[in-house]
Amino acid sequence: MTPHTPTTEGATTEGEAVIMNTTTPNDMLAQLCRQLHDLAKAEENAASHEAARVPYWSACPPSVTAHREAARSLRATAHSVEARIGIYVPSAFPAQLAG
């Protein structure tokens, strides 16, 4: 076999050693949810930074609304996946609301 040749049940070979993939689908989905929450937080941060550059009496640029909508969509997707697999991955958003 050549190095890194896929074998049965998620194992790969590296020379003569067999490396098993021990990550479960739920672990992968939980990691995906964490990434979605991180991306949502980054979108919220981008919206905050853009909004901070505008005087309070001026309208927010459309990009602020777009960043906030992207964050909302990312969180909704994460929550949908979490509900489907029966887990909860904490996000930073509730802490931001608390102040």
PDB file of C-alpha atoms in Angstrom:
ATOM      1  CA  MET A   1       0.000   0.000   0.000  1.00  0.00           C
ATOM      2  CA  THR A   2       1.092   3.564  -0.590  1.00  0.00           C
ATOM      3  CA  PRO A   3       1.283   6.037   2.310  1.00  0.00           C
ATOM      4  CA  HIS A   4      -2.088   7.496   3.342  1.00  0.00           C
ATOM      5  CA  THR A   5      -4.067   4.928   1.363  1.00  0.00           C
ATOM      6  CA  PRO A   6      -7.697   4.827   2.538  1.00  0.00           C
ATOM      7  CA  THR A   7      -8.699   1.477   4.003  1.00  0.00           C
ATOM      8  CA  THR A   8     -11.923   0.139   5.449  1.00  0.00           C
ATOM      9  CA  GLU A   9     -13.782   1.851   8.279  1.00  0.00           C
ATOM     10  CA  GLY A  10     -11.983   5.178   8.095  1.00  0.00           C
ATOM     11  CA  ALA A  11      -8.471   3.815   8.687  1.00  0.00           C
ATOM     12  CA  THR A  12      -5.504   4.999   6.669  1.00  0.00           C
ATOM     13  CA  THR A  13      -2.083   3.481   6.346  1.00  0.00           C
ATOM     14  CA  GLU A  14       1.119   5.360   6.903  1.00  0.00           C
ATOM     15  CA  GLY A  15       3.897   3.041   5.832  1.00  0.00           C
ATOM     16  CA  GLU A  16       3.088  -0.125   7.765  1.00  0.00           C
ATOM     17  CA  ALA A  17       1.148   1.532  10.627  1.00  0.00           C
ATOM     18  CA  VAL A  18      -2.636   1.736  10.446  1.00  0.00           C
ATOM     19  CA  ILE A  19      -4.181   4.948  11.759  1.00  0.00           C
ATOM     20  CA  MET A  20      -7.835   4.727  12.781  1.00  0.00           C
ATOM     21  CA  ASN A  21     -10.160   7.694  12.546  1.00  0.00           C
ATOM     22  CA  THR A  22     -11.742   7.819  16.016  1.00  0.00           C
ATOM     23  CA  THR A  23     -13.777  10.976  15.449  1.00  0.00           C
ATOM     24  CA  THR A  24     -17.492  10.256  15.657  1.00  0.00           C
ATOM     25  CA  PRO A  25     -20.015  12.004  13.421  1.00  0.00           C
ATOM     26  CA  ASN A  26     -21.416  13.844  16.463  1.00  0.00           C
ATOM     27  CA  ASP A  27     -17.918  15.070  17.370  1.00  0.00           C
ATOM     28  CA  MET A  28     -17.487  16.388  13.851  1.00  0.00           C
ATOM     29  CA  LEU A  29     -20.890  18.085  13.955  1.00  0.00           C
ATOM     30  CA  ALA A  30     -20.112  19.610  17.354  1.00  0.00           C
ATOM     31  CA  GLN A  31     -16.868  21.008  15.925  1.00  0.00           C
ATOM     32  CA  LEU A  32     -18.819  22.356  12.954  1.00  0.00           C
ATOM     33  CA  CYS A  33     -21.207  24.081  15.362  1.00  0.00           C
ATOM     34  CA  ARG A  34     -18.301  25.660  17.237  1.00  0.00           C
ATOM     35  CA  GLN A  35     -16.900  26.925  13.937  1.00  0.00           C
ATOM     36  CA  LEU A  36     -20.298  28.344  12.956  1.00  0.00           C
ATOM     37  CA  HIS A  37     -20.531  30.148  16.314  1.00  0.00           C
ATOM     38  CA  ASP A  38     -16.996  31.499  15.856  1.00  0.00           C
ATOM     39  CA  LEU A  39     -17.863  32.769  12.382  1.00  0.00           C
ATOM     40  CA  ALA A  40     -21.041  34.376  13.742  1.00  0.00           C
ATOM     41  CA  LYS A  41     -19.016  36.121  16.441  1.00  0.00           C
ATOM     42  CA  ALA A  42     -16.588  37.404  13.801  1.00  0.00           C
ATOM     43  CA  GLU A  43     -19.515  38.780  11.780  1.00  0.00           C
ATOM     44  CA  GLU A  44     -20.911  40.516  14.889  1.00  0.00           C
ATOM     45  CA  ASN A  45     -17.486  41.998  15.604  1.00  0.00           C
ATOM     46  CA  ALA A  46     -17.223  43.259  12.023  1.00  0.00           C
ATOM     47  CA  ALA A  47     -20.672  44.845  12.322  1.00  0.00           C
ATOM     48  CA  SER A  48     -19.710  46.500  15.616  1.00  0.00           C
ATOM     49  CA  HIS A  49     -16.474  47.913  14.225  1.00  0.00           C
ATOM     50  CA  GLU A  50     -18.192  49.283  11.133  1.00  0.00           C
ATOM     51  CA  ALA A  51     -21.043  50.775  13.152  1.00  0.00           C
ATOM     52  CA  ALA A  52     -18.579  52.415  15.561  1.00  0.00           C
ATOM     53  CA  ARG A  53     -17.023  54.401  12.724  1.00  0.00           C
ATOM     54  CA  VAL A  54     -20.341  56.111  11.918  1.00  0.00           C
ATOM     55  CA  PRO A  55     -21.621  59.070  13.981  1.00  0.00           C
ATOM     56  CA  TYR A  56     -24.588  58.088  16.140  1.00  0.00           C
ATOM     57  CA  TRP A  57     -26.926  60.464  14.280  1.00  0.00           C
ATOM     58  CA  SER A  58     -26.146  58.850  10.912  1.00  0.00           C
ATOM     59  CA  ALA A  59     -27.734  55.737   9.521  1.00  0.00           C
ATOM     60  CA  CYS A  60     -25.681  52.562   9.746  1.00  0.00           C
ATOM     61  CA  PRO A  61     -24.135  51.450   6.470  1.00  0.00           C
ATOM     62  CA  PRO A  62     -25.856  48.512   4.755  1.00  0.00           C
ATOM     63  CA  SER A  63     -22.780  46.386   5.456  1.00  0.00           C
ATOM     64  CA  VAL A  64     -23.576  46.506   9.199  1.00  0.00           C
ATOM     65  CA  THR A  65     -27.004  45.019   8.538  1.00  0.00           C
ATOM     66  CA  ALA A  66     -25.443  42.435   6.227  1.00  0.00           C
ATOM     67  CA  HIS A  67     -22.892  41.365   8.863  1.00  0.00           C
ATOM     68  CA  ARG A  68     -25.624  41.083  11.499  1.00  0.00           C
ATOM     69  CA  GLU A  69     -27.821  39.034   9.179  1.00  0.00           C
ATOM     70  CA  ALA A  70     -24.894  36.759   8.346  1.00  0.00           C
ATOM     71  CA  ALA A  71     -24.284  36.240  12.078  1.00  0.00           C
ATOM     72  CA  ARG A  72     -27.964  35.473  12.648  1.00  0.00           C
ATOM     73  CA  SER A  73     -27.987  32.967   9.804  1.00  0.00           C
ATOM     74  CA  LEU A  74     -24.799  31.253  11.002  1.00  0.00           C
ATOM     75  CA  ARG A  75     -26.211  30.939  14.529  1.00  0.00           C
ATOM     76  CA  ALA A  76     -29.528  29.609  13.241  1.00  0.00           C
ATOM     77  CA  THR A  77     -27.695  26.954  11.238  1.00  0.00           C
ATOM     78  CA  ALA A  78     -25.583  25.993  14.263  1.00  0.00           C
ATOM     79  CA  HIS A  79     -28.652  25.762  16.502  1.00  0.00           C
ATOM     80  CA  SER A  80     -30.437  23.624  13.915  1.00  0.00           C
ATOM     81  CA  VAL A  81     -27.533  21.171  13.786  1.00  0.00           C
ATOM     82  CA  GLU A  82     -27.264  21.172  17.585  1.00  0.00           C
ATOM     83  CA  ALA A  83     -30.959  20.361  17.924  1.00  0.00           C
ATOM     84  CA  ARG A  84     -30.723  17.606  15.340  1.00  0.00           C
ATOM     85  CA  ILE A  85     -27.902  15.791  17.136  1.00  0.00           C
ATOM     86  CA  GLY A  86     -29.080  16.642  20.651  1.00  0.00           C
ATOM     87  CA  ILE A  87     -26.177  18.766  21.839  1.00  0.00           C
ATOM     88  CA  TYR A  88     -25.655  22.332  22.924  1.00  0.00           C
ATOM     89  CA  VAL A  89     -22.491  24.192  21.977  1.00  0.00           C
ATOM     90  CA  PRO A  90     -22.310  27.439  23.954  1.00  0.00           C
ATOM     91  CA  SER A  91     -21.828  30.581  21.922  1.00  0.00           C
ATOM     92  CA  ALA A  92     -20.501  33.947  23.006  1.00  0.00           C
ATOM     93  CA  PHE A  93     -23.620  35.773  21.847  1.00  0.00           C
ATOM     94  CA  PRO A  94     -25.689  35.427  25.063  1.00  0.00           C
ATOM     95  CA  ALA A  95     -22.711  36.769  27.037  1.00  0.00           C
ATOM     96  CA  GLN A  96     -22.568  39.766  24.709  1.00  0.00           C
ATOM     97  CA  LEU A  97     -26.237  40.494  25.393  1.00  0.00           C
ATOM     98  CA  ALA A  98     -25.626  40.366  29.133  1.00  0.00           C
ATOM     99  CA  GLY A  99     -23.159  43.198  28.835  1.00  0.00           C
TER     100      GLY A  99
END
